[in-house]
Amino acid sequence: MPAAPRARPSDLFPPETWAPFQARSKWIGPLLVVHCWAVIALAVAAGALWPWLIPLSVAVVGTRQLGLAILMHEAAHGGLSPNAKLNDFLGHWLCAVPVGASLPLYRPYHLSHHKYAQQPEDPDLALSAPFPVSRASLRRKIVRDLTGQTFFKQRVLFALKSYRSTRDKDLAEGAVVTGRSVAPFLLFNLGLLVLLSLLGVWWAFFVLWLLPMATWFPMVTRLRNIAEHACVEGSATDPFRAARTTRASWWERAFIAPYWVNFHAEHHLFMHVPCWQLPALHRAVRSTPQGARMEVAGGYAEVLKTASGRA
Protein backbone atom coordinates (compact mmCIF):
# COMPACT_ATOMS: atom_id res chain seq x y z
CA MET A 1 0.00 0.00 0.00
CA PRO A 2 1.64 3.28 -1.08
CA ALA A 3 1.82 5.93 1.63
CA ALA A 4 0.95 9.55 0.93
CA PRO A 5 3.83 11.70 -0.36
CA ARG A 6 5.68 13.65 2.32
CA ALA A 7 7.53 16.95 2.61
CA ARG A 8 10.49 17.47 4.93
CA PRO A 9 10.99 20.66 6.95
CA SER A 10 14.54 20.87 5.57
CA ASP A 11 13.05 21.16 2.07
CA LEU A 12 11.55 24.52 3.05
CA PHE A 13 13.34 26.02 6.05
CA PRO A 14 16.78 26.43 7.55
CA PRO A 15 17.10 24.88 11.03
CA GLU A 16 16.76 28.19 12.87
CA THR A 17 13.44 28.93 11.13
CA TRP A 18 12.04 25.48 11.82
CA ALA A 19 13.13 25.27 15.47
CA PRO A 20 10.23 27.33 16.95
CA PHE A 21 7.68 25.03 15.32
CA GLN A 22 9.12 22.06 17.20
CA ALA A 23 8.49 23.65 20.61
CA ARG A 24 5.91 22.18 22.98
CA SER A 25 4.09 24.23 25.62
CA LYS A 26 3.14 22.92 29.05
CA TRP A 27 0.25 25.32 29.49
CA ILE A 28 -1.30 26.33 26.14
CA GLY A 29 -2.97 22.96 25.50
CA PRO A 30 -4.58 22.70 28.97
CA LEU A 31 -5.70 26.33 28.71
CA LEU A 32 -7.39 25.58 25.39
CA VAL A 33 -9.36 22.79 27.08
CA VAL A 34 -10.33 25.19 29.88
CA HIS A 35 -11.29 27.82 27.31
CA CYS A 36 -13.51 25.39 25.43
CA TRP A 37 -15.41 24.34 28.54
CA ALA A 38 -15.66 27.95 29.75
CA VAL A 39 -17.28 29.00 26.47
CA ILE A 40 -19.71 26.07 26.71
CA ALA A 41 -20.59 26.97 30.33
CA LEU A 42 -21.14 30.64 29.48
CA ALA A 43 -23.30 29.78 26.48
CA VAL A 44 -25.42 27.38 28.54
CA ALA A 45 -25.76 29.96 31.32
CA ALA A 46 -26.75 32.67 28.85
CA GLY A 47 -29.39 30.45 27.25
CA ALA A 48 -30.75 29.42 30.66
CA LEU A 49 -30.94 33.02 31.94
CA TRP A 50 -32.20 34.63 28.76
CA PRO A 51 -34.19 32.11 26.67
CA TRP A 52 -34.27 34.43 23.67
CA LEU A 53 -30.53 33.66 23.33
CA ILE A 54 -31.11 29.90 23.00
CA PRO A 55 -30.62 29.79 19.17
CA LEU A 56 -27.27 31.58 19.55
CA SER A 57 -26.31 29.36 22.48
CA VAL A 58 -27.09 26.22 20.46
CA ALA A 59 -24.72 27.37 17.70
CA VAL A 60 -21.98 28.32 20.16
CA VAL A 61 -22.22 25.07 22.13
CA GLY A 62 -22.35 22.96 18.96
CA THR A 63 -19.23 24.66 17.63
CA ARG A 64 -17.40 24.11 20.93
CA GLN A 65 -18.45 20.46 20.90
CA LEU A 66 -16.59 20.37 17.61
CA GLY A 67 -13.85 22.23 19.49
CA LEU A 68 -13.63 19.34 21.96
CA ALA A 69 -13.27 16.93 19.03
CA ILE A 70 -10.54 19.15 17.57
CA LEU A 71 -8.67 19.19 20.87
CA MET A 72 -9.03 15.40 21.01
CA HIS A 73 -7.45 15.40 17.56
CA GLU A 74 -4.66 17.58 18.93
CA ALA A 75 -4.12 15.06 21.74
CA ALA A 76 -3.97 12.25 19.17
CA HIS A 77 -0.82 14.00 17.87
CA GLY A 78 0.52 14.58 21.38
CA GLY A 79 -0.04 18.32 21.10
CA LEU A 80 -2.03 19.12 24.25
CA SER A 81 0.89 18.56 26.62
CA PRO A 82 4.52 17.37 26.45
CA ASN A 83 3.56 15.12 29.38
CA ALA A 84 2.13 12.06 27.63
CA LYS A 85 -0.09 11.03 30.55
CA LEU A 86 -1.58 14.52 30.93
CA ASN A 87 -1.99 14.82 27.15
CA ASP A 88 -3.96 11.57 27.00
CA PHE A 89 -6.00 12.32 30.13
CA LEU A 90 -7.10 15.70 28.82
CA GLY A 91 -7.68 14.41 25.30
CA HIS A 92 -9.72 11.40 26.36
CA TRP A 93 -11.70 12.32 29.48
CA LEU A 94 -12.23 16.06 28.97
CA CYS A 95 -12.42 16.18 25.15
CA ALA A 96 -13.30 12.81 23.61
CA VAL A 97 -15.69 11.20 26.11
CA PRO A 98 -18.09 14.19 26.39
CA VAL A 99 -18.79 14.05 22.65
CA GLY A 100 -18.95 10.27 22.43
CA ALA A 101 -15.42 9.58 21.23
CA SER A 102 -12.42 7.63 22.46
CA LEU A 103 -8.84 8.87 22.15
CA PRO A 104 -7.23 5.38 22.28
CA LEU A 105 -9.50 4.22 19.47
CA TYR A 106 -9.32 7.44 17.47
CA ARG A 107 -5.53 7.82 17.45
CA PRO A 108 -4.57 4.79 15.29
CA TYR A 109 -7.53 5.47 13.00
CA HIS A 110 -6.48 9.08 12.50
CA LEU A 111 -2.78 8.36 12.08
CA SER A 112 -3.74 5.90 9.36
CA HIS A 113 -5.56 8.79 7.67
CA HIS A 114 -2.33 10.81 7.73
CA LYS A 115 -0.23 7.91 6.47
CA TYR A 116 -2.51 7.22 3.51
CA ALA A 117 -4.08 10.66 2.99
CA GLN A 118 -6.18 10.64 -0.19
CA GLN A 119 -4.88 7.19 -1.14
CA PRO A 120 -7.30 4.26 -1.58
CA GLU A 121 -6.37 3.06 1.92
CA ASP A 122 -7.29 6.38 3.57
CA PRO A 123 -10.09 5.55 6.07
CA ASP A 124 -11.56 9.04 5.59
CA LEU A 125 -11.52 8.98 1.79
CA ALA A 126 -15.27 8.31 1.72
CA LEU A 127 -15.86 11.71 3.30
CA SER A 128 -14.29 13.68 0.45
CA ALA A 129 -14.44 11.36 -2.59
CA PRO A 130 -18.13 12.04 -3.48
CA PHE A 131 -17.51 15.76 -4.01
CA PRO A 132 -18.36 17.83 -5.92
CA VAL A 133 -22.06 17.17 -5.58
CA SER A 134 -25.06 19.15 -6.73
CA ARG A 135 -26.40 22.04 -4.66
CA ALA A 136 -29.54 20.01 -3.99
CA SER A 137 -27.47 17.11 -2.68
CA LEU A 138 -25.44 19.35 -0.37
CA ARG A 139 -28.62 21.02 0.83
CA ARG A 140 -30.13 17.61 1.69
CA LYS A 141 -27.01 16.68 3.66
CA ILE A 142 -27.14 19.87 5.70
CA VAL A 143 -30.86 19.42 6.32
CA ARG A 144 -30.18 15.90 7.61
CA ASP A 145 -27.59 17.34 9.96
CA LEU A 146 -29.74 20.16 11.30
CA THR A 147 -32.80 17.95 11.77
CA GLY A 148 -30.94 15.34 13.83
CA GLN A 149 -31.00 12.56 11.21
CA THR A 150 -27.20 12.36 11.00
CA PHE A 151 -26.94 12.28 14.80
CA PHE A 152 -29.47 9.43 14.96
CA LYS A 153 -27.52 7.47 12.35
CA GLN A 154 -24.18 8.01 14.11
CA ARG A 155 -25.22 7.64 17.73
CA VAL A 156 -28.16 5.22 17.64
CA LEU A 157 -28.01 3.08 14.52
CA PHE A 158 -24.25 2.70 14.70
CA ALA A 159 -24.43 1.80 18.37
CA LEU A 160 -26.89 -0.90 17.37
CA LYS A 161 -24.25 -2.11 14.86
CA SER A 162 -26.22 -1.27 11.75
CA TYR A 163 -22.94 -0.02 10.28
CA ARG A 164 -20.69 -2.75 11.63
CA SER A 165 -18.79 -3.40 8.42
CA THR A 166 -19.54 -0.49 6.11
CA ARG A 167 -18.64 3.17 5.82
CA ASP A 168 -21.35 5.71 5.14
CA LYS A 169 -21.14 9.21 3.73
CA ASP A 170 -23.01 10.59 6.75
CA LEU A 171 -20.64 9.10 9.34
CA ALA A 172 -18.43 11.84 10.73
CA GLU A 173 -14.67 11.48 10.97
CA GLY A 174 -13.79 8.65 13.29
CA ALA A 175 -17.37 7.54 13.93
CA VAL A 176 -16.59 3.95 12.99
CA VAL A 177 -14.27 3.68 15.97
CA THR A 178 -15.70 6.25 18.34
CA GLY A 179 -19.14 4.71 18.05
CA ARG A 180 -17.90 1.89 20.28
CA SER A 181 -17.29 4.20 23.26
CA VAL A 182 -20.93 4.37 24.30
CA ALA A 183 -20.76 3.66 28.05
CA PRO A 184 -18.39 6.52 29.06
CA PHE A 185 -20.40 8.90 26.87
CA LEU A 186 -23.67 7.92 28.56
CA LEU A 187 -22.14 8.16 32.04
CA PHE A 188 -20.75 11.63 31.33
CA ASN A 189 -24.08 12.84 29.99
CA LEU A 190 -25.92 11.37 32.96
CA GLY A 191 -23.57 13.26 35.26
CA LEU A 192 -24.15 16.47 33.32
CA LEU A 193 -27.92 15.98 33.57
CA VAL A 194 -27.65 15.48 37.34
CA LEU A 195 -25.49 18.61 37.68
CA LEU A 196 -27.89 20.79 35.71
CA SER A 197 -30.83 19.33 37.65
CA LEU A 198 -29.15 20.29 40.94
CA LEU A 199 -28.75 23.80 39.54
CA GLY A 200 -32.48 23.88 38.78
CA VAL A 201 -32.16 23.92 35.00
CA TRP A 202 -32.55 20.25 34.06
CA TRP A 203 -34.10 21.26 30.75
CA ALA A 204 -30.81 22.93 29.72
CA PHE A 205 -29.25 19.49 29.27
CA PHE A 206 -31.70 18.69 26.48
CA VAL A 207 -31.94 22.17 24.91
CA LEU A 208 -28.44 23.54 25.39
CA TRP A 209 -26.26 20.39 25.30
CA LEU A 210 -28.06 17.54 23.57
CA LEU A 211 -29.79 19.66 20.92
CA PRO A 212 -26.50 21.29 19.76
CA MET A 213 -24.89 17.83 19.65
CA ALA A 214 -27.75 16.51 17.52
CA THR A 215 -27.89 19.43 15.09
CA TRP A 216 -25.14 22.06 14.91
CA PHE A 217 -22.26 19.75 15.80
CA PRO A 218 -22.89 17.31 12.90
CA MET A 219 -23.37 20.20 10.50
CA VAL A 220 -20.12 22.00 11.32
CA THR A 221 -18.31 18.64 11.39
CA ARG A 222 -19.52 18.08 7.82
CA LEU A 223 -18.37 21.57 6.78
CA ARG A 224 -14.99 20.85 8.35
CA ASN A 225 -14.66 17.55 6.46
CA ILE A 226 -15.65 19.12 3.15
CA ALA A 227 -13.28 22.06 3.57
CA GLU A 228 -10.32 19.91 4.53
CA HIS A 229 -10.08 17.50 1.60
CA ALA A 230 -12.91 17.76 -0.93
CA CYS A 231 -12.19 18.95 -4.46
CA VAL A 232 -8.45 19.51 -4.05
CA GLU A 233 -6.84 18.63 -7.37
CA GLY A 234 -3.58 16.70 -7.02
CA SER A 235 -4.17 15.83 -3.37
CA ALA A 236 -3.04 12.23 -3.83
CA THR A 237 0.33 13.07 -5.40
CA ASP A 238 1.50 16.45 -4.06
CA PRO A 239 2.14 16.86 -0.31
CA PHE A 240 1.51 20.60 -0.63
CA ARG A 241 -1.97 19.83 -1.95
CA ALA A 242 -2.92 16.98 0.40
CA ALA A 243 -5.51 19.22 2.09
CA ARG A 244 -7.04 22.68 1.93
CA THR A 245 -6.52 25.67 4.18
CA THR A 246 -9.51 27.99 4.51
CA ARG A 247 -9.09 31.61 5.52
CA ALA A 248 -11.67 32.00 8.28
CA SER A 249 -13.16 35.29 9.46
CA TRP A 250 -13.78 35.91 13.16
CA TRP A 251 -17.39 34.73 12.91
CA GLU A 252 -16.37 31.57 11.02
CA ARG A 253 -13.86 30.80 13.76
CA ALA A 254 -16.62 31.36 16.34
CA PHE A 255 -19.33 29.30 14.65
CA ILE A 256 -17.63 26.87 12.24
CA ALA A 257 -13.87 26.42 12.69
CA PRO A 258 -12.51 26.80 16.26
CA TYR A 259 -8.93 26.25 17.39
CA TRP A 260 -7.25 26.85 14.03
CA VAL A 261 -8.77 23.76 12.42
CA ASN A 262 -9.04 25.73 9.17
CA PHE A 263 -5.24 25.48 8.67
CA HIS A 264 -5.45 21.90 7.45
CA ALA A 265 -2.95 21.99 4.59
CA GLU A 266 -0.22 22.99 7.06
CA HIS A 267 -1.35 20.29 9.48
CA HIS A 268 -0.97 17.61 6.82
CA LEU A 269 2.43 18.92 5.81
CA PHE A 270 3.79 18.81 9.36
CA MET A 271 1.30 17.05 11.60
CA HIS A 272 3.26 17.40 14.85
CA VAL A 273 3.20 21.21 14.85
CA PRO A 274 0.76 22.26 17.63
CA CYS A 275 -2.51 23.78 16.46
CA TRP A 276 -1.78 27.22 17.94
CA GLN A 277 1.38 27.40 15.79
CA LEU A 278 -0.49 26.77 12.54
CA PRO A 279 -1.16 30.45 11.64
CA ALA A 280 2.57 31.19 11.90
CA LEU A 281 3.36 28.00 9.98
CA HIS A 282 0.91 29.07 7.28
CA ARG A 283 2.75 32.36 6.81
CA ALA A 284 6.12 30.63 6.78
CA VAL A 285 5.12 28.00 4.23
CA ARG A 286 3.35 30.49 1.98
CA SER A 287 6.53 32.58 1.86
CA THR A 288 8.37 29.70 0.17
CA PRO A 289 8.14 28.80 -3.55
CA GLN A 290 6.58 25.44 -2.69
CA GLY A 291 3.89 27.15 -0.62
CA ALA A 292 2.40 28.69 -3.74
CA ARG A 293 1.11 25.22 -4.67
CA MET A 294 -1.10 24.99 -1.57
CA GLU A 295 -4.88 25.04 -1.91
CA VAL A 296 -6.14 28.08 0.01
CA ALA A 297 -9.82 29.11 0.01
CA GLY A 298 -11.06 32.57 0.87
CA GLY A 299 -13.78 31.33 3.22
CA TYR A 300 -16.27 28.56 3.86
CA ALA A 301 -18.80 30.01 1.40
CA GLU A 302 -16.19 29.64 -1.33
CA VAL A 303 -15.52 26.03 -0.29
CA LEU A 304 -19.22 25.14 -0.35
CA LYS A 305 -19.61 26.75 -3.79
CA THR A 306 -16.76 24.57 -5.07
CA ALA A 307 -18.07 21.42 -3.36
CA SER A 308 -21.58 21.90 -4.77
CA GLY A 309 -20.48 22.72 -8.30
CA ARG A 310 -21.68 19.54 -9.99
CA ALA A 311 -24.48 20.24 -12.47
Short mmCIF file of C-alpha atoms in Angstrom, two decimals, residues 37 64-76 88-110 151 154-155 158-159 172-189 209 213 217 221 224:
data_model
loop_
_atom_site.label_atom_id
_atom_site.label_comp_id
_atom_site.label_asym_id
_atom_site.label_seq_id
_atom_site.Cartn_x
_atom_site.Cartn_y
_atom_site.Cartn_z
CA TRP A 37 -15.41 24.34 28.54
CA ARG A 64 -17.40 24.11 20.93
CA GLN A 65 -18.45 20.46 20.90
CA LEU A 66 -16.59 20.37 17.61
CA GLY A 67 -13.85 22.23 19.49
CA LEU A 68 -13.63 19.34 21.96
CA ALA A 69 -13.27 16.93 19.03
CA ILE A 70 -10.54 19.15 17.57
CA LEU A 71 -8.67 19.19 20.87
CA MET A 72 -9.03 15.40 21.01
CA HIS A 73 -7.45 15.40 17.56
CA GLU A 74 -4.66 17.58 18.93
CA ALA A 75 -4.12 15.06 21.74
CA ALA A 76 -3.97 12.25 19.17
CA ASP A 88 -3.96 11.57 27.00
CA PHE A 89 -6.00 12.32 30.13
CA LEU A 90 -7.10 15.70 28.82
CA GLY A 91 -7.68 14.41 25.30
CA HIS A 92 -9.72 11.40 26.36
CA TRP A 93 -11.70 12.32 29.48
CA LEU A 94 -12.23 16.06 28.97
CA CYS A 95 -12.42 16.18 25.15
CA ALA A 96 -13.30 12.81 23.61
CA VAL A 97 -15.69 11.20 26.11
CA PRO A 98 -18.09 14.19 26.39
CA VAL A 99 -18.79 14.05 22.65
CA GLY A 100 -18.95 10.27 22.43
CA ALA A 101 -15.42 9.58 21.23
CA SER A 102 -12.42 7.63 22.46
CA LEU A 103 -8.84 8.87 22.15
CA PRO A 104 -7.23 5.38 22.28
CA LEU A 105 -9.50 4.22 19.47
CA TYR A 106 -9.32 7.44 17.47
CA ARG A 107 -5.53 7.82 17.45
CA PRO A 108 -4.57 4.79 15.29
CA TYR A 109 -7.53 5.47 13.00
CA HIS A 110 -6.48 9.08 12.50
CA PHE A 151 -26.94 12.28 14.80
CA GLN A 154 -24.18 8.01 14.11
CA ARG A 155 -25.22 7.64 17.73
CA PHE A 158 -24.25 2.70 14.70
CA ALA A 159 -24.43 1.80 18.37
CA ALA A 172 -18.43 11.84 10.73
CA GLU A 173 -14.67 11.48 10.97
CA GLY A 174 -13.79 8.65 13.29
CA ALA A 175 -17.37 7.54 13.93
CA VAL A 176 -16.59 3.95 12.99
CA VAL A 177 -14.27 3.68 15.97
CA THR A 178 -15.70 6.25 18.34
CA GLY A 179 -19.14 4.71 18.05
CA ARG A 180 -17.90 1.89 20.28
CA SER A 181 -17.29 4.20 23.26
CA VAL A 182 -20.93 4.37 24.30
CA ALA A 183 -20.76 3.66 28.05
CA PRO A 184 -18.39 6.52 29.06
CA PHE A 185 -20.40 8.90 26.87
CA LEU A 186 -23.67 7.92 28.56
CA LEU A 187 -22.14 8.16 32.04
CA PHE A 188 -20.75 11.63 31.33
CA ASN A 189 -24.08 12.84 29.99
CA TRP A 209 -26.26 20.39 25.30
CA MET A 213 -24.89 17.83 19.65
CA PHE A 217 -22.26 19.75 15.80
CA THR A 221 -18.31 18.64 11.39
CA ARG A 224 -14.99 20.85 8.35
#
